[in-house]
Coordinates of C-alpha atoms in Angstrom, one line a residue:
X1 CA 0.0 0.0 0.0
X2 CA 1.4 3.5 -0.9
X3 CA 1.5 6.0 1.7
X4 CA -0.6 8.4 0.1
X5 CA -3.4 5.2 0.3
X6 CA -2.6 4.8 3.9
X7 CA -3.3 8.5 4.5
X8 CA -6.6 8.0 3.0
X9 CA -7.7 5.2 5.1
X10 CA -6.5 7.2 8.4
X11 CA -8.1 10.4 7.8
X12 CA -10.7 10.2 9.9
X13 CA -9.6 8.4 13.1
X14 CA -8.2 10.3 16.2
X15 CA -5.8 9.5 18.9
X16 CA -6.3 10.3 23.1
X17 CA -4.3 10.0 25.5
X18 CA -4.9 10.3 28.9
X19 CA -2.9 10.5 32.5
X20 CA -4.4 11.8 35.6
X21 CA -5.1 11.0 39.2
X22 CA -7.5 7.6 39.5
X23 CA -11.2 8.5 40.3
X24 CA -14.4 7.2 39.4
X25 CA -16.3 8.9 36.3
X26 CA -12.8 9.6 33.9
X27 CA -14.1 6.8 30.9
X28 CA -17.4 7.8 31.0
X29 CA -17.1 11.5 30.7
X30 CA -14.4 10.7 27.8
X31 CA -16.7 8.5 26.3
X32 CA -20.2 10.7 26.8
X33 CA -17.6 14.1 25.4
X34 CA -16.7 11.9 22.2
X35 CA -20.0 10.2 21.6
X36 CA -21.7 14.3 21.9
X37 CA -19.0 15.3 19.3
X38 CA -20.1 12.5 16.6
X39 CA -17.3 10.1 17.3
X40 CA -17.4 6.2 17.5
X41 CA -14.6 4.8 19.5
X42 CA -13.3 1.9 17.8
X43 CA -9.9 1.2 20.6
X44 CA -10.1 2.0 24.0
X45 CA -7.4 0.6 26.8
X46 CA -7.1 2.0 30.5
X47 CA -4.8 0.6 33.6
X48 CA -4.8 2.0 36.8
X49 CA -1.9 2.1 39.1
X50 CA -4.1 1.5 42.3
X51 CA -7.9 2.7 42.6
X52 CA -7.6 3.8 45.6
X53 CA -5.2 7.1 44.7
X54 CA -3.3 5.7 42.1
X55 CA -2.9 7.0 38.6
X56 CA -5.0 6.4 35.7
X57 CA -3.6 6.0 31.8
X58 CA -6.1 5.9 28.9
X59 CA -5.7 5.6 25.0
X60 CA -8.8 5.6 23.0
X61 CA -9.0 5.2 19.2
X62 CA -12.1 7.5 17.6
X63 CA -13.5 7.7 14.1
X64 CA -15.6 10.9 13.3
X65 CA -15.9 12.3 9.5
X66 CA -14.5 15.1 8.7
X67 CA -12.4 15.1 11.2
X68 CA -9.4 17.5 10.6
X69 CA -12.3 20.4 10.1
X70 CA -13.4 19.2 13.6
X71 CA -10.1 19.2 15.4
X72 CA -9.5 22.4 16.7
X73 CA -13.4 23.0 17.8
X74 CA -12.9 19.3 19.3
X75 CA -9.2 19.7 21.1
X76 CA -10.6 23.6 22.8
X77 CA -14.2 21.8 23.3
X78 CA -12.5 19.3 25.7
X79 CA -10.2 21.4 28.2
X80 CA -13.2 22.0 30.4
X81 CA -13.2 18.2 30.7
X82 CA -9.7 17.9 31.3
X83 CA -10.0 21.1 33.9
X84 CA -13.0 19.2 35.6
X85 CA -11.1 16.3 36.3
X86 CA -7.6 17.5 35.9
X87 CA -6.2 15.5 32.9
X88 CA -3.1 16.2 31.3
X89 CA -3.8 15.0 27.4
X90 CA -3.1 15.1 24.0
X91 CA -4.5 14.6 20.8
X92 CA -3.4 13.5 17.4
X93 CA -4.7 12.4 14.4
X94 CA -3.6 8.8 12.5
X95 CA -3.2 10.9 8.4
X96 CA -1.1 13.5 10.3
X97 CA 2.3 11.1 9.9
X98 CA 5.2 11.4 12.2
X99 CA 8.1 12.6 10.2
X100 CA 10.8 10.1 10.9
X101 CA 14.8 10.2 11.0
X102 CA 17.0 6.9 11.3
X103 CA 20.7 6.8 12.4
X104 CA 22.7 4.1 11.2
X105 CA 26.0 2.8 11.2
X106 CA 27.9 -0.3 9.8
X107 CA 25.3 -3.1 10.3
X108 CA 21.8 -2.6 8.4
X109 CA 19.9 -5.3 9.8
X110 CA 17.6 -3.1 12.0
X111 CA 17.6 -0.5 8.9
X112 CA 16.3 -3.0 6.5
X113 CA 13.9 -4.3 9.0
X114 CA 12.2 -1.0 9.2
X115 CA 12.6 0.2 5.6
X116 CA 10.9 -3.1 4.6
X117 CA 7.8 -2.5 7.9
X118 CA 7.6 0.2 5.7
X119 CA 7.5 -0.6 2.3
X120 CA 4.6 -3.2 3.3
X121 CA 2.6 -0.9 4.8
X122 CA 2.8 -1.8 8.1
X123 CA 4.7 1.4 9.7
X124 CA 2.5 4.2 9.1
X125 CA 5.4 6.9 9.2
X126 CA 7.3 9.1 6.8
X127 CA 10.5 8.0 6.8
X128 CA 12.1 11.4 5.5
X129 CA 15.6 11.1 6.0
X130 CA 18.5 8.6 7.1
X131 CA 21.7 9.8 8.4
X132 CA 25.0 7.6 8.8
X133 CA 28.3 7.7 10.0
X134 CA 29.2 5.0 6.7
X135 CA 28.4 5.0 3.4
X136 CA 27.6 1.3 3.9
X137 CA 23.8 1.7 3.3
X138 CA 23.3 4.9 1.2
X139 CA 22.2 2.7 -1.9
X140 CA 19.6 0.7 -0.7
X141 CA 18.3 4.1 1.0
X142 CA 18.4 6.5 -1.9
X143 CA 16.6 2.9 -4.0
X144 CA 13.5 3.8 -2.1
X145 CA 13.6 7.3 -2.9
X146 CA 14.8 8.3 0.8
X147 CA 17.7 11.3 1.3
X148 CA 20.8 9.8 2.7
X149 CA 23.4 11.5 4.5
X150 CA 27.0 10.8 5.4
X151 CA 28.2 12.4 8.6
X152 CA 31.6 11.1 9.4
X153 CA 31.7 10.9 13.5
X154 CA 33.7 10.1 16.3
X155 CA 34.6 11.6 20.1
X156 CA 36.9 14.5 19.0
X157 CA 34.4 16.0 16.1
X158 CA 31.4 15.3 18.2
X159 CA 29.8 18.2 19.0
X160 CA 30.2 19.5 15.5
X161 CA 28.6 16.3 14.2
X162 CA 25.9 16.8 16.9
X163 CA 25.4 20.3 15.3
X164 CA 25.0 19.4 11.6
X165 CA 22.3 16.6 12.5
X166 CA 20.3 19.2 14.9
X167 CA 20.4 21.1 11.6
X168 CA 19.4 18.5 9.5
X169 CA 16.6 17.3 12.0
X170 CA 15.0 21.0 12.0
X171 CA 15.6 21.1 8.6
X172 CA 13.5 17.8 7.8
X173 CA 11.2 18.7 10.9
X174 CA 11.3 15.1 12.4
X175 CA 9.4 14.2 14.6
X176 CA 11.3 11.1 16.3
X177 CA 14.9 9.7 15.8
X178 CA 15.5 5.9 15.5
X179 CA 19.0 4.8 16.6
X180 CA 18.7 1.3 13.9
X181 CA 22.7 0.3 15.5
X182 CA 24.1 4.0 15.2
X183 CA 27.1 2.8 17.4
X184 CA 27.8 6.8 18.8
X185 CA 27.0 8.0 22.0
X186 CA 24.7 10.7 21.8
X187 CA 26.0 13.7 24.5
X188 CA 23.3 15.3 26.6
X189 CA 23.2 18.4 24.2
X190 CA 21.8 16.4 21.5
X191 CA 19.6 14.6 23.9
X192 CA 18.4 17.5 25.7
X193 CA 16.8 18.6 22.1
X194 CA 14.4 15.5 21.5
X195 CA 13.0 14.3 24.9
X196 CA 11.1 10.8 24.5
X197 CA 11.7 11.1 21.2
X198 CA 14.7 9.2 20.1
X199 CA 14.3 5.4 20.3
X200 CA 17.3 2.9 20.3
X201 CA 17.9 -0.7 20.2
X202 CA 20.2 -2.1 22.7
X203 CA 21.6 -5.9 22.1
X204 CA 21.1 -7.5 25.3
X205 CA 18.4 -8.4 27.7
X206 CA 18.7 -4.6 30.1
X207 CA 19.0 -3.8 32.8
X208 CA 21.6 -7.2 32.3
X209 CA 25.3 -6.5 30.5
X210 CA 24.6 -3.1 29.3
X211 CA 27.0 -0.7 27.9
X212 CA 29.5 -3.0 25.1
X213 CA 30.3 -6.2 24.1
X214 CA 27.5 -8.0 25.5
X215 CA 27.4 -11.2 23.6
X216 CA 30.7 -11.8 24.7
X217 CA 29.5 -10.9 27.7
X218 CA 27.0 -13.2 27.9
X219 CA 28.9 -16.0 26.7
X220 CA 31.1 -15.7 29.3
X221 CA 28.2 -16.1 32.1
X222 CA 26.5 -19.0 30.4
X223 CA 23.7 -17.5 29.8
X224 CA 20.6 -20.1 29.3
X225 CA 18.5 -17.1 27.5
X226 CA 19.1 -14.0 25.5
X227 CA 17.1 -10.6 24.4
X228 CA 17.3 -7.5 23.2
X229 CA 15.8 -4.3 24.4
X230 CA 14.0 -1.2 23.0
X231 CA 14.0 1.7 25.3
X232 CA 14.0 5.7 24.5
X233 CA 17.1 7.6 25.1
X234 CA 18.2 9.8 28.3
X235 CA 21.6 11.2 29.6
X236 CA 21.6 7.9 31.7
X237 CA 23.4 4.9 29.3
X238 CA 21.1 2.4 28.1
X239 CA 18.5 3.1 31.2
X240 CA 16.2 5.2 29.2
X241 CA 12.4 4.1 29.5
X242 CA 12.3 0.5 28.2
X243 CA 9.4 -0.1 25.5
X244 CA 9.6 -2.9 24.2
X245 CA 11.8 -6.7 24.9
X246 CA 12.3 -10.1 24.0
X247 CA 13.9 -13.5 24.5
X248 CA 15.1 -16.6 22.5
X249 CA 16.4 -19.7 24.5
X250 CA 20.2 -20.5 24.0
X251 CA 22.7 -22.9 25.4
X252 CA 25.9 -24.2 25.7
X253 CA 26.0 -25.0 22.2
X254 CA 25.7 -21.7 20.7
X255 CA 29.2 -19.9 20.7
X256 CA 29.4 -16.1 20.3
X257 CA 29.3 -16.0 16.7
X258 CA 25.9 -18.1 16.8
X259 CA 24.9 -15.6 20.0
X260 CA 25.1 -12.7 17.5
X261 CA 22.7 -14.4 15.1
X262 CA 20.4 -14.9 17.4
X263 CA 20.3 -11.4 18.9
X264 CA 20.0 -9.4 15.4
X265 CA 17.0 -11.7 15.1
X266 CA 15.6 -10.2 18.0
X267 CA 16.8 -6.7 17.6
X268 CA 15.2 -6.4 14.9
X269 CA 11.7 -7.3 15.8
X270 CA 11.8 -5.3 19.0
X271 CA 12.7 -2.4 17.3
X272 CA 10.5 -2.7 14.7
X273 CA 7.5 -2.8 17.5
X274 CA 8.8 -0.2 19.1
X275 CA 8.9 2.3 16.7
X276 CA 5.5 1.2 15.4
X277 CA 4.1 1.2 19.1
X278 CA 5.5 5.2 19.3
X279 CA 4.0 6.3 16.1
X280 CA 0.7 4.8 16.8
X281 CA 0.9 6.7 19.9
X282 CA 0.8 4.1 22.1
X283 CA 2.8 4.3 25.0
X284 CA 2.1 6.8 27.7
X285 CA 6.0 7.9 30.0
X286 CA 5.8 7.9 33.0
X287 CA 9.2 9.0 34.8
X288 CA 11.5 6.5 33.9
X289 CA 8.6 3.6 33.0
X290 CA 6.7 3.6 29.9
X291 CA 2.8 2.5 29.8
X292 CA 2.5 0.7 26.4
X293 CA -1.0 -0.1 24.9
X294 CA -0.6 -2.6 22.8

Protein backbone atom coordinates (compact mmCIF):
# COMPACT_ATOMS: atom_id res chain seq x y z
CA UNK A 1 0.00 0.00 0.00
CA UNK A 2 1.45 3.51 -0.91
CA UNK A 3 1.53 6.03 1.68
CA UNK A 4 -0.65 8.41 0.15
CA UNK A 5 -3.43 5.23 0.30
CA UNK A 6 -2.59 4.77 3.94
CA UNK A 7 -3.26 8.54 4.47
CA UNK A 8 -6.58 8.04 2.96
CA UNK A 9 -7.69 5.20 5.14
CA UNK A 10 -6.51 7.19 8.41
CA UNK A 11 -8.06 10.42 7.76
CA UNK A 12 -10.71 10.25 9.92
CA UNK A 13 -9.56 8.40 13.13
CA UNK A 14 -8.19 10.27 16.18
CA UNK A 15 -5.83 9.50 18.95
CA UNK A 16 -6.35 10.30 23.10
CA UNK A 17 -4.25 10.04 25.49
CA UNK A 18 -4.89 10.31 28.89
CA UNK A 19 -2.91 10.46 32.54
CA UNK A 20 -4.43 11.80 35.64
CA UNK A 21 -5.09 11.05 39.15
CA UNK A 22 -7.46 7.58 39.51
CA UNK A 23 -11.15 8.52 40.30
CA UNK A 24 -14.44 7.20 39.42
CA UNK A 25 -16.26 8.88 36.27
CA UNK A 26 -12.80 9.62 33.92
CA UNK A 27 -14.11 6.78 30.91
CA UNK A 28 -17.40 7.80 30.97
CA UNK A 29 -17.13 11.55 30.73
CA UNK A 30 -14.45 10.69 27.80
CA UNK A 31 -16.75 8.54 26.26
CA UNK A 32 -20.23 10.71 26.76
CA UNK A 33 -17.60 14.10 25.41
CA UNK A 34 -16.75 11.89 22.23
CA UNK A 35 -20.02 10.22 21.57
CA UNK A 36 -21.67 14.26 21.87
CA UNK A 37 -19.01 15.26 19.33
CA UNK A 38 -20.11 12.49 16.65
CA UNK A 39 -17.35 10.11 17.31
CA UNK A 40 -17.39 6.18 17.51
CA UNK A 41 -14.62 4.83 19.50
CA UNK A 42 -13.33 1.86 17.82
CA UNK A 43 -9.91 1.25 20.55
CA UNK A 44 -10.06 1.99 24.04
CA UNK A 45 -7.41 0.61 26.79
CA UNK A 46 -7.06 2.03 30.53
CA UNK A 47 -4.79 0.62 33.57
CA UNK A 48 -4.81 1.98 36.83
CA UNK A 49 -1.91 2.11 39.08
CA UNK A 50 -4.11 1.53 42.30
CA UNK A 51 -7.92 2.71 42.58
CA UNK A 52 -7.63 3.75 45.57
CA UNK A 53 -5.21 7.08 44.71
CA UNK A 54 -3.28 5.75 42.08
CA UNK A 55 -2.88 7.05 38.60
CA UNK A 56 -5.05 6.45 35.69
CA UNK A 57 -3.64 6.03 31.79
CA UNK A 58 -6.11 5.90 28.91
CA UNK A 59 -5.70 5.55 24.96
CA UNK A 60 -8.78 5.59 23.04
CA UNK A 61 -8.99 5.19 19.19
CA UNK A 62 -12.13 7.45 17.56
CA UNK A 63 -13.47 7.69 14.08
CA UNK A 64 -15.62 10.85 13.28
CA UNK A 65 -15.90 12.32 9.52
CA UNK A 66 -14.51 15.13 8.71
CA UNK A 67 -12.40 15.11 11.23
CA UNK A 68 -9.42 17.49 10.61
CA UNK A 69 -12.32 20.43 10.12
CA UNK A 70 -13.43 19.18 13.59
CA UNK A 71 -10.14 19.17 15.44
CA UNK A 72 -9.48 22.44 16.69
CA UNK A 73 -13.39 22.97 17.77
CA UNK A 74 -12.91 19.29 19.28
CA UNK A 75 -9.19 19.67 21.12
CA UNK A 76 -10.60 23.62 22.81
CA UNK A 77 -14.18 21.76 23.27
CA UNK A 78 -12.47 19.30 25.68
CA UNK A 79 -10.17 21.39 28.18
CA UNK A 80 -13.19 22.03 30.40
CA UNK A 81 -13.23 18.24 30.66
CA UNK A 82 -9.69 17.95 31.30
CA UNK A 83 -10.05 21.07 33.90
CA UNK A 84 -13.01 19.22 35.56
CA UNK A 85 -11.12 16.25 36.29
CA UNK A 86 -7.59 17.49 35.86
CA UNK A 87 -6.24 15.52 32.94
CA UNK A 88 -3.14 16.17 31.25
CA UNK A 89 -3.77 14.95 27.39
CA UNK A 90 -3.14 15.08 24.05
CA UNK A 91 -4.51 14.64 20.85
CA UNK A 92 -3.40 13.48 17.35
CA UNK A 93 -4.72 12.38 14.39
CA UNK A 94 -3.58 8.77 12.51
CA UNK A 95 -3.25 10.89 8.40
CA UNK A 96 -1.14 13.50 10.32
CA UNK A 97 2.34 11.07 9.86
CA UNK A 98 5.22 11.42 12.18
CA UNK A 99 8.11 12.63 10.16
CA UNK A 100 10.85 10.06 10.94
CA UNK A 101 14.80 10.24 10.96
CA UNK A 102 16.98 6.86 11.31
CA UNK A 103 20.71 6.77 12.37
CA UNK A 104 22.73 4.06 11.20
CA UNK A 105 26.04 2.85 11.16
CA UNK A 106 27.94 -0.28 9.82
CA UNK A 107 25.29 -3.05 10.28
CA UNK A 108 21.84 -2.59 8.40
CA UNK A 109 19.90 -5.26 9.81
CA UNK A 110 17.58 -3.09 11.96
CA UNK A 111 17.63 -0.46 8.88
CA UNK A 112 16.34 -2.96 6.54
CA UNK A 113 13.94 -4.30 9.01
CA UNK A 114 12.24 -0.98 9.16
CA UNK A 115 12.62 0.18 5.62
CA UNK A 116 10.87 -3.13 4.60
CA UNK A 117 7.78 -2.52 7.89
CA UNK A 118 7.60 0.24 5.72
CA UNK A 119 7.46 -0.56 2.33
CA UNK A 120 4.65 -3.17 3.29
CA UNK A 121 2.61 -0.85 4.77
CA UNK A 122 2.81 -1.80 8.08
CA UNK A 123 4.73 1.42 9.69
CA UNK A 124 2.46 4.18 9.07
CA UNK A 125 5.35 6.89 9.15
CA UNK A 126 7.34 9.10 6.81
CA UNK A 127 10.53 8.02 6.79
CA UNK A 128 12.08 11.42 5.53
CA UNK A 129 15.64 11.14 6.02
CA UNK A 130 18.53 8.56 7.13
CA UNK A 131 21.68 9.78 8.35
CA UNK A 132 24.97 7.57 8.80
CA UNK A 133 28.29 7.69 9.99
CA UNK A 134 29.22 5.03 6.74
CA UNK A 135 28.43 4.98 3.40
CA UNK A 136 27.64 1.27 3.93
CA UNK A 137 23.80 1.70 3.26
CA UNK A 138 23.29 4.87 1.16
CA UNK A 139 22.17 2.66 -1.91
CA UNK A 140 19.57 0.65 -0.72
CA UNK A 141 18.27 4.06 0.99
CA UNK A 142 18.37 6.52 -1.90
CA UNK A 143 16.61 2.91 -3.97
CA UNK A 144 13.50 3.81 -2.11
CA UNK A 145 13.63 7.34 -2.86
CA UNK A 146 14.77 8.34 0.83
CA UNK A 147 17.71 11.32 1.26
CA UNK A 148 20.79 9.85 2.68
CA UNK A 149 23.43 11.54 4.49
CA UNK A 150 26.99 10.77 5.44
CA UNK A 151 28.15 12.45 8.63
CA UNK A 152 31.62 11.10 9.37
CA UNK A 153 31.69 10.90 13.49
CA UNK A 154 33.65 10.11 16.31
CA UNK A 155 34.61 11.62 20.10
CA UNK A 156 36.89 14.55 18.99
CA UNK A 157 34.43 16.02 16.13
CA UNK A 158 31.37 15.31 18.18
CA UNK A 159 29.78 18.19 18.95
CA UNK A 160 30.17 19.54 15.45
CA UNK A 161 28.62 16.29 14.23
CA UNK A 162 25.91 16.78 16.85
CA UNK A 163 25.43 20.26 15.34
CA UNK A 164 24.99 19.36 11.63
CA UNK A 165 22.30 16.59 12.52
CA UNK A 166 20.33 19.16 14.94
CA UNK A 167 20.38 21.12 11.63
CA UNK A 168 19.42 18.53 9.51
CA UNK A 169 16.59 17.25 12.02
CA UNK A 170 15.00 21.00 11.99
CA UNK A 171 15.63 21.13 8.63
CA UNK A 172 13.51 17.76 7.75
CA UNK A 173 11.21 18.67 10.93
CA UNK A 174 11.29 15.10 12.36
CA UNK A 175 9.37 14.24 14.63
CA UNK A 176 11.28 11.07 16.29
CA UNK A 177 14.86 9.67 15.77
CA UNK A 178 15.47 5.85 15.50
CA UNK A 179 19.00 4.76 16.58
CA UNK A 180 18.69 1.31 13.95
CA UNK A 181 22.67 0.29 15.51
CA UNK A 182 24.06 3.98 15.17
CA UNK A 183 27.15 2.81 17.38
CA UNK A 184 27.84 6.76 18.85
CA UNK A 185 27.04 8.04 22.03
CA UNK A 186 24.74 10.72 21.76
CA UNK A 187 25.96 13.72 24.47
CA UNK A 188 23.32 15.28 26.61
CA UNK A 189 23.20 18.39 24.17
CA UNK A 190 21.77 16.40 21.51
CA UNK A 191 19.56 14.58 23.87
CA UNK A 192 18.41 17.53 25.66
CA UNK A 193 16.81 18.62 22.05
CA UNK A 194 14.42 15.46 21.52
CA UNK A 195 12.99 14.27 24.88
CA UNK A 196 11.06 10.78 24.49
CA UNK A 197 11.73 11.07 21.22
CA UNK A 198 14.73 9.22 20.13
CA UNK A 199 14.29 5.42 20.34
CA UNK A 200 17.25 2.88 20.32
CA UNK A 201 17.92 -0.69 20.18
CA UNK A 202 20.24 -2.09 22.73
CA UNK A 203 21.61 -5.87 22.11
CA UNK A 204 21.14 -7.46 25.32
CA UNK A 205 18.42 -8.42 27.70
CA UNK A 206 18.73 -4.64 30.05
CA UNK A 207 19.05 -3.78 32.82
CA UNK A 208 21.61 -7.18 32.28
CA UNK A 209 25.27 -6.50 30.49
CA UNK A 210 24.61 -3.10 29.32
CA UNK A 211 26.96 -0.66 27.90
CA UNK A 212 29.53 -2.97 25.12
CA UNK A 213 30.29 -6.20 24.11
CA UNK A 214 27.46 -8.01 25.51
CA UNK A 215 27.35 -11.18 23.63
CA UNK A 216 30.73 -11.79 24.71
CA UNK A 217 29.55 -10.85 27.71
CA UNK A 218 26.99 -13.21 27.94
CA UNK A 219 28.89 -16.05 26.70
CA UNK A 220 31.05 -15.69 29.27
CA UNK A 221 28.20 -16.12 32.09
CA UNK A 222 26.50 -19.01 30.39
CA UNK A 223 23.74 -17.46 29.80
CA UNK A 224 20.60 -20.14 29.30
CA UNK A 225 18.49 -17.05 27.50
CA UNK A 226 19.08 -14.03 25.50
CA UNK A 227 17.15 -10.56 24.44
CA UNK A 228 17.29 -7.53 23.23
CA UNK A 229 15.80 -4.28 24.37
CA UNK A 230 14.03 -1.24 23.01
CA UNK A 231 14.01 1.69 25.26
CA UNK A 232 14.04 5.74 24.53
CA UNK A 233 17.06 7.62 25.12
CA UNK A 234 18.23 9.77 28.35
CA UNK A 235 21.62 11.22 29.55
CA UNK A 236 21.63 7.89 31.67
CA UNK A 237 23.40 4.92 29.33
CA UNK A 238 21.13 2.40 28.11
CA UNK A 239 18.49 3.05 31.17
CA UNK A 240 16.15 5.18 29.25
CA UNK A 241 12.37 4.10 29.52
CA UNK A 242 12.28 0.54 28.20
CA UNK A 243 9.41 -0.09 25.51
CA UNK A 244 9.57 -2.93 24.20
CA UNK A 245 11.79 -6.71 24.93
CA UNK A 246 12.34 -10.07 23.99
CA UNK A 247 13.88 -13.49 24.46
CA UNK A 248 15.09 -16.62 22.52
CA UNK A 249 16.42 -19.68 24.50
CA UNK A 250 20.25 -20.52 23.99
CA UNK A 251 22.71 -22.91 25.41
CA UNK A 252 25.86 -24.16 25.68
CA UNK A 253 26.04 -24.95 22.20
CA UNK A 254 25.73 -21.66 20.69
CA UNK A 255 29.21 -19.92 20.70
CA UNK A 256 29.35 -16.10 20.30
CA UNK A 257 29.35 -16.01 16.67
CA UNK A 258 25.90 -18.07 16.79
CA UNK A 259 24.85 -15.61 19.95
CA UNK A 260 25.14 -12.68 17.48
CA UNK A 261 22.72 -14.36 15.10
CA UNK A 262 20.39 -14.87 17.43
CA UNK A 263 20.34 -11.42 18.87
CA UNK A 264 19.97 -9.39 15.35
CA UNK A 265 16.97 -11.66 15.05
CA UNK A 266 15.60 -10.23 18.03
CA UNK A 267 16.81 -6.73 17.57
CA UNK A 268 15.22 -6.42 14.87
CA UNK A 269 11.66 -7.33 15.78
CA UNK A 270 11.76 -5.32 19.04
CA UNK A 271 12.68 -2.42 17.29
CA UNK A 272 10.53 -2.65 14.75
CA UNK A 273 7.49 -2.84 17.45
CA UNK A 274 8.82 -0.16 19.09
CA UNK A 275 8.89 2.31 16.69
CA UNK A 276 5.53 1.24 15.37
CA UNK A 277 4.07 1.21 19.07
CA UNK A 278 5.52 5.24 19.27
CA UNK A 279 4.00 6.28 16.08
CA UNK A 280 0.67 4.77 16.76
CA UNK A 281 0.95 6.70 19.87
CA UNK A 282 0.77 4.15 22.07
CA UNK A 283 2.84 4.34 25.00
CA UNK A 284 2.11 6.81 27.74
CA UNK A 285 5.99 7.88 30.04
CA UNK A 286 5.80 7.88 32.98
CA UNK A 287 9.22 9.03 34.85
CA UNK A 288 11.47 6.47 33.86
CA UNK A 289 8.63 3.64 33.05
CA UNK A 290 6.68 3.57 29.88
CA UNK A 291 2.83 2.51 29.84
CA UNK A 292 2.54 0.71 26.44
CA UNK A 293 -0.96 -0.10 24.88
CA UNK A 294 -0.60 -2.59 22.77
Amino acid sequence: MQLEEQSASLKNIGRLLVKCSDKPGIVAAVSTFLLNHQANIVESSQYSTDPEGGMFYLRIEFHAENLLQKKQQLESDFQKVADEHELEYRFSYAVELKRTAIFVSKEPYCLMELLWEWQNGDLNTDIVVVISNHEDARSMVEALGIPFHYIPANKDIRQEVEQQQIKLMEEYEVDVLVLARYMQILTPDFVSHFPNQIINIHHSFLPAFIGAKPYERAFGRGVKLIGATSHYVTNDLDEGPIIEQDIERVDHRDDTVQLKKIGRTIERRVLARAVKWHIEDRIIVENNKTIVFH
